[in-house]
CSV table of C-alpha atoms in Angstrom, one decimal:
chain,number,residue,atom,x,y,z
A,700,UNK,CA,11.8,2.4,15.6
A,701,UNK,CA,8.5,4.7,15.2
A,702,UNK,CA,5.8,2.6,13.7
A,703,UNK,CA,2.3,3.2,12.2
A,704,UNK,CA,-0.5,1.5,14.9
A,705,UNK,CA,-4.0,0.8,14.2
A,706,UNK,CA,-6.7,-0.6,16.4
A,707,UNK,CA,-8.9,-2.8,16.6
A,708,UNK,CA,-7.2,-5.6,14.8
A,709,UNK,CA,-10.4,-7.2,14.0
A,710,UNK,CA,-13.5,-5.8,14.7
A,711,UNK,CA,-16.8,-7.9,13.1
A,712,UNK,CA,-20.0,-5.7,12.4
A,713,UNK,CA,-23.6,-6.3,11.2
A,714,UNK,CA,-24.5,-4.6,7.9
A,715,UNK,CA,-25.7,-1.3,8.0
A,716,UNK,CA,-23.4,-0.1,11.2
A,717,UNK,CA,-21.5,1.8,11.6
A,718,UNK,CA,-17.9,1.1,12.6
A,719,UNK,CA,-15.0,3.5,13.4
A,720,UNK,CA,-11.3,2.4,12.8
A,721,UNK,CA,-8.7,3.7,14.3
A,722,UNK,CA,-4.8,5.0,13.3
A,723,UNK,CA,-1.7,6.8,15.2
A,724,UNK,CA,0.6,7.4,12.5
A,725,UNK,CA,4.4,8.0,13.2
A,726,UNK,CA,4.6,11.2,15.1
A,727,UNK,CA,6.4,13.9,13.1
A,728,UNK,CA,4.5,12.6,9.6
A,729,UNK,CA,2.2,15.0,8.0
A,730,UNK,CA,0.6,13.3,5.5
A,731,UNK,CA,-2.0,10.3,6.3
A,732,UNK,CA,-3.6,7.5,4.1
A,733,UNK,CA,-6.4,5.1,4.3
A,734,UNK,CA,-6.0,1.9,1.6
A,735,UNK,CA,-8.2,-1.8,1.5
A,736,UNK,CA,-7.7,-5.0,0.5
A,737,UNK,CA,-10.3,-7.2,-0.2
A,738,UNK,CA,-8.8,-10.8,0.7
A,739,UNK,CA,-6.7,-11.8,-2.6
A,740,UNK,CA,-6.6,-8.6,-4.1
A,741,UNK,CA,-4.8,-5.6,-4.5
A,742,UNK,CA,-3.8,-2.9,-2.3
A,743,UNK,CA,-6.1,0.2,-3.4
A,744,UNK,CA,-6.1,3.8,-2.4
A,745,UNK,CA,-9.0,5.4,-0.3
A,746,UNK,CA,-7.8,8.6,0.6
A,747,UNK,CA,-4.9,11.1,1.4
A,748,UNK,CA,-5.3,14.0,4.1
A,749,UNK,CA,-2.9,16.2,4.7
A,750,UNK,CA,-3.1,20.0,6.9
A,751,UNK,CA,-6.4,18.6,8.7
A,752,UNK,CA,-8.3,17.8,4.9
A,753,UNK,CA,-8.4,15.4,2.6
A,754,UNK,CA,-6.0,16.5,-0.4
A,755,UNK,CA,-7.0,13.3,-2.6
A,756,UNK,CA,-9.6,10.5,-2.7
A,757,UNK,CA,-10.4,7.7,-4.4
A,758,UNK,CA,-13.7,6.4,-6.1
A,759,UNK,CA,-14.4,4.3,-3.3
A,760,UNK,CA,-14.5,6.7,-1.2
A,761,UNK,CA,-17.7,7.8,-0.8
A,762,UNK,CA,-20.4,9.6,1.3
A,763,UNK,CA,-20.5,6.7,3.6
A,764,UNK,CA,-16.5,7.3,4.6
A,765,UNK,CA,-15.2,10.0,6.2
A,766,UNK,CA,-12.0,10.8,7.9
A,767,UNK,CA,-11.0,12.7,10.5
A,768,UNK,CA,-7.9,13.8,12.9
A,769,UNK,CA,-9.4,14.5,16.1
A,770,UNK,CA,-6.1,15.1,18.1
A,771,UNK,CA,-2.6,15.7,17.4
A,772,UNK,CA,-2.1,11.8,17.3
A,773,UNK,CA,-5.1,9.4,16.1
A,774,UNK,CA,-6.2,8.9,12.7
A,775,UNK,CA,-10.1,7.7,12.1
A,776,UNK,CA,-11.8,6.2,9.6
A,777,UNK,CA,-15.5,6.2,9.3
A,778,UNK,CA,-17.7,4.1,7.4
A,779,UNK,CA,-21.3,5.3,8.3
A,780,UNK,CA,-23.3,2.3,6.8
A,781,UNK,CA,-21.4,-0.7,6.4
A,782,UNK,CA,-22.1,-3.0,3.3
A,783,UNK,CA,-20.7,-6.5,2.7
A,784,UNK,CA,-18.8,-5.6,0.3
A,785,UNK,CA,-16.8,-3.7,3.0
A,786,UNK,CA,-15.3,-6.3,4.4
A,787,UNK,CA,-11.8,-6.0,4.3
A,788,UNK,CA,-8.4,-5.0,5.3
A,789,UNK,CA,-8.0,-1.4,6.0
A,790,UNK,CA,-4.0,-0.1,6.3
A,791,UNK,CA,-3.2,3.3,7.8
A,792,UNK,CA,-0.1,4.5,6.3
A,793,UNK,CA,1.6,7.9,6.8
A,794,UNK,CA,4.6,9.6,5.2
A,795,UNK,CA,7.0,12.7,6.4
A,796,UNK,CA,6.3,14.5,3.0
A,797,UNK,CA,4.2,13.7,-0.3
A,798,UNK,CA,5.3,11.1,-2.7
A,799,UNK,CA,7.7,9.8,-0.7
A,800,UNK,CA,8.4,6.6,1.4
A,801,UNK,CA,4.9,5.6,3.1
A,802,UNK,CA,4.9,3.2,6.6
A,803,UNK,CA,1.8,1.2,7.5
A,804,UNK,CA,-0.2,0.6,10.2
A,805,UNK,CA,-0.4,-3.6,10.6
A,806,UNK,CA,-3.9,-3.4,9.8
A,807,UNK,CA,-8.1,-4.0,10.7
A,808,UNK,CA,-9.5,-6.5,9.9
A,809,UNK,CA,-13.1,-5.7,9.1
A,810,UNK,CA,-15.8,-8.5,8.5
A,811,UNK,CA,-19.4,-7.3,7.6
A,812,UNK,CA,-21.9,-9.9,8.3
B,131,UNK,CA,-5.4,-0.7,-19.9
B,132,UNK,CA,-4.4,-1.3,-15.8
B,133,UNK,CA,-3.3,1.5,-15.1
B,134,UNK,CA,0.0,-0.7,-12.6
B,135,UNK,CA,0.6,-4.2,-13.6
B,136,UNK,CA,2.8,-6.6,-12.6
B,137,UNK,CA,3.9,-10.6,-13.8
B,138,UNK,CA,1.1,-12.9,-13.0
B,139,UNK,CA,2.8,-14.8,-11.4
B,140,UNK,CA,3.6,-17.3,-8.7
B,141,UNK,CA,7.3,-17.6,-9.0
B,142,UNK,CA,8.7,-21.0,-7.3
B,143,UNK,CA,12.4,-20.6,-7.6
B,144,UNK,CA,15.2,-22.8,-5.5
B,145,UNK,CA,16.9,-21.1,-2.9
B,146,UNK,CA,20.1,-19.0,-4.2
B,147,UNK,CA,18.0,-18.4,-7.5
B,148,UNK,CA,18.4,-15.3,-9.3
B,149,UNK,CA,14.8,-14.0,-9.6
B,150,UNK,CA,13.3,-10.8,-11.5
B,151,UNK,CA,10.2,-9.0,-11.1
B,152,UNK,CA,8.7,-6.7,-13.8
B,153,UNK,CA,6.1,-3.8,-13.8
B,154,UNK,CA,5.0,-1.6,-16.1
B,155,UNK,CA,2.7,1.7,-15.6
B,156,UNK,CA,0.0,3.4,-17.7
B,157,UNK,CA,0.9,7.4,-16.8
B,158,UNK,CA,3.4,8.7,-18.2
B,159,UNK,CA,3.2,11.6,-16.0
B,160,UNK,CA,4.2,9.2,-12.8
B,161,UNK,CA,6.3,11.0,-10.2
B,162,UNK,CA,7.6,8.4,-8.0
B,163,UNK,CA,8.2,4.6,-7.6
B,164,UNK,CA,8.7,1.9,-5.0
B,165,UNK,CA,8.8,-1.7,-4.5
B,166,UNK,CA,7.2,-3.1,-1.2
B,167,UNK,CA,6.9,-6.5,-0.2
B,168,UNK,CA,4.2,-8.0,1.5
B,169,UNK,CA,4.1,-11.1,3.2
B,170,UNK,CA,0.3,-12.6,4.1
B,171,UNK,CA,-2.0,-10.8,5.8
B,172,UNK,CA,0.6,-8.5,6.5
B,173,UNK,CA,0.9,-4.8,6.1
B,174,UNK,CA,2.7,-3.7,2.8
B,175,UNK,CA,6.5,-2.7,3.9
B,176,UNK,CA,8.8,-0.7,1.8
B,177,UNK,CA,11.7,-2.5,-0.3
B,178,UNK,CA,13.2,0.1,-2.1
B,179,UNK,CA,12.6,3.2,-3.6
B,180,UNK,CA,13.3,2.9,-7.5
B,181,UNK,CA,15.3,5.9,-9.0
B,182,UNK,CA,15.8,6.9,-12.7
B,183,UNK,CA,19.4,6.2,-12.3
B,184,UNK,CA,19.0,2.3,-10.8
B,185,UNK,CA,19.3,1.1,-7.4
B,186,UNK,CA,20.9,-1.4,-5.6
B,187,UNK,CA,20.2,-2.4,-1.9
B,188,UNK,CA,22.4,-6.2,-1.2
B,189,UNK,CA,20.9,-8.6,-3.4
B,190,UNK,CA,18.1,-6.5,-4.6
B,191,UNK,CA,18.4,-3.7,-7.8
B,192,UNK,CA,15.9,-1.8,-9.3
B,193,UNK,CA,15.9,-0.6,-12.5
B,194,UNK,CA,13.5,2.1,-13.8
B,195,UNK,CA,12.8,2.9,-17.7
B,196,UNK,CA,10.6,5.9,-18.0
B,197,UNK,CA,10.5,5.7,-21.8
B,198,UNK,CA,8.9,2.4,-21.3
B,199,UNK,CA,7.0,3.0,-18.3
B,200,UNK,CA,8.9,-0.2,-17.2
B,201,UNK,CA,10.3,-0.8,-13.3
B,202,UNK,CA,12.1,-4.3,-12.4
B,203,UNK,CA,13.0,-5.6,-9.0
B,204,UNK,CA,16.0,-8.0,-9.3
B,205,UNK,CA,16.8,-10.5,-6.7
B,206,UNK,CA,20.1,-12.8,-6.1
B,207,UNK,CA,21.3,-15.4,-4.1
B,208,UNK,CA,17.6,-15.9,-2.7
B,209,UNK,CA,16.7,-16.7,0.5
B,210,UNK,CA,13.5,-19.0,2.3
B,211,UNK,CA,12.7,-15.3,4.0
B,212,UNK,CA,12.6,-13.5,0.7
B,213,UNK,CA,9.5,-15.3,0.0
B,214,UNK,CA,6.3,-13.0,-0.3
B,215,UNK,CA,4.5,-10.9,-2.9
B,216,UNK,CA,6.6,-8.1,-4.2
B,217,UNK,CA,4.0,-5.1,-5.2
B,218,UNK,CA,4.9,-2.5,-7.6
B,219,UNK,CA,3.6,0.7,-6.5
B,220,UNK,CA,3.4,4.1,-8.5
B,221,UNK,CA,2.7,7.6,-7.4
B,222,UNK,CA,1.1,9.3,-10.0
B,223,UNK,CA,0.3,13.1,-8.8
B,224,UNK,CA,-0.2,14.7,-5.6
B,225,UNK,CA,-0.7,12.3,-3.1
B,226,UNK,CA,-2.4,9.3,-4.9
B,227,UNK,CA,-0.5,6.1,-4.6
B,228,UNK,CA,-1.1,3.6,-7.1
B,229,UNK,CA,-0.6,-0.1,-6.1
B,230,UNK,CA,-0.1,-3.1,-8.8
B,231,UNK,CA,-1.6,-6.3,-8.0
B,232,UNK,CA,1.7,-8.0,-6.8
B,233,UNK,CA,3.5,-10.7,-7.8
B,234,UNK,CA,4.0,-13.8,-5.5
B,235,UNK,CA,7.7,-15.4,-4.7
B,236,UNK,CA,8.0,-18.5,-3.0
B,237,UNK,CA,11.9,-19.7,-2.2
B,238,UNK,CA,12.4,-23.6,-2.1
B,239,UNK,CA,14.9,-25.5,-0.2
């Protein structure tokens, strides 16, 4: 069964990095997401991207993210200047069309020291 | 007002317990809905879709009432491995999922 994959699993950073994490969602998906979780909260939405742009983001996500699709197959997301308040769990997920079904990637773990 | 929220919860049930989840959401103008289930420090994985007309997948039915802005998630006969948060989620327009803060299970022998 196609799945979502992300890498690294962990990755543990210094504030003020910068730290690049990585997706390859399921092949013949066109639309691509970026969520957090913050350790005993909820799920919440970063950003959409969809035909090689971003089609929605979130409040979150600010000047210091970016995404981008370098290939036909990985994913990235960019956080330019980590903060402490970064550290979290950041899912990948991707969907065949909008509003429909979503798969994630199992995850990174990001801790900002 | 949140704009998704779910039962506080933690539900402890016995096993073979019938078990329901409720959610309600703030926009009206809500296009789609799903239930996933995420076990810890796991990636979210989908449930079910929930459709207008109610769904049923095994022991598990959802139930959607747009007039009340009101999903459930219904569970029978439950099982050790059904134990998990259940998370309501809600796309509201274009590509802009909203997740509810999930409600915790745990199955008891």
């Amino acid at each position: 069964e196609p799945e979502v994959t992300q890498t690294p699993s962990h990755q543990v950073t210094q504030m003020g990095q910068e730290v690049i994490l990585r997706c390859v969602p399921i092949s013949n998906h066109l639309y691509f997401y970026w969520y957090r979780q913050i350790l005993g909260q909820k799920v919440e939405f970063l950003v959409s991207f969809y035909n090689n742009e971003i089609s929605e983001k979130s409040e979150i996500f600010d000047d210091q993210f970016s995404v981008e699709r370098p290939d036909g197959s990985n994913f990235t997301l960019k956080i330019r200047s980590t903060k402490l308040e970064d550290s979290a769990m950041y899912f990948c997920a991707s969907t065949s069309q909008g509003r429909e079904t979503q798969y994630f990637g199992p995850g990174t773990r990001l801790l900002v020291l | 007002r949140k704009e998704v929220e779910q039962d506080p919860g933690p539900f402890n049930v016995p096993e073979g317990a019938t078990v329901a989840f409720n959610c309600t959401y703030s926009n009206s103008a809500s296009q789609s809905f799903f239930w996933y289930r995420q076990d810890c420090r796991k990636e979210p994985k989908l449930l079910m879709s929930v459709y207008s007309s109610g769904n049923e997948d095994g022991r598990f039915t959802a139930q959607l009432n747009r007039a009340s802005q009101y999903i459930s998630l219904l569970i029978r006969d439950s099982k050790l491995s059904d134990s998990a948060t259940y998370l309501c989620v809600v796309n509201n327009y274009g590509q802009n999922f909203v997740f509810g803060p999930g409600t915790r299970l745990s199955v008891l022998p």
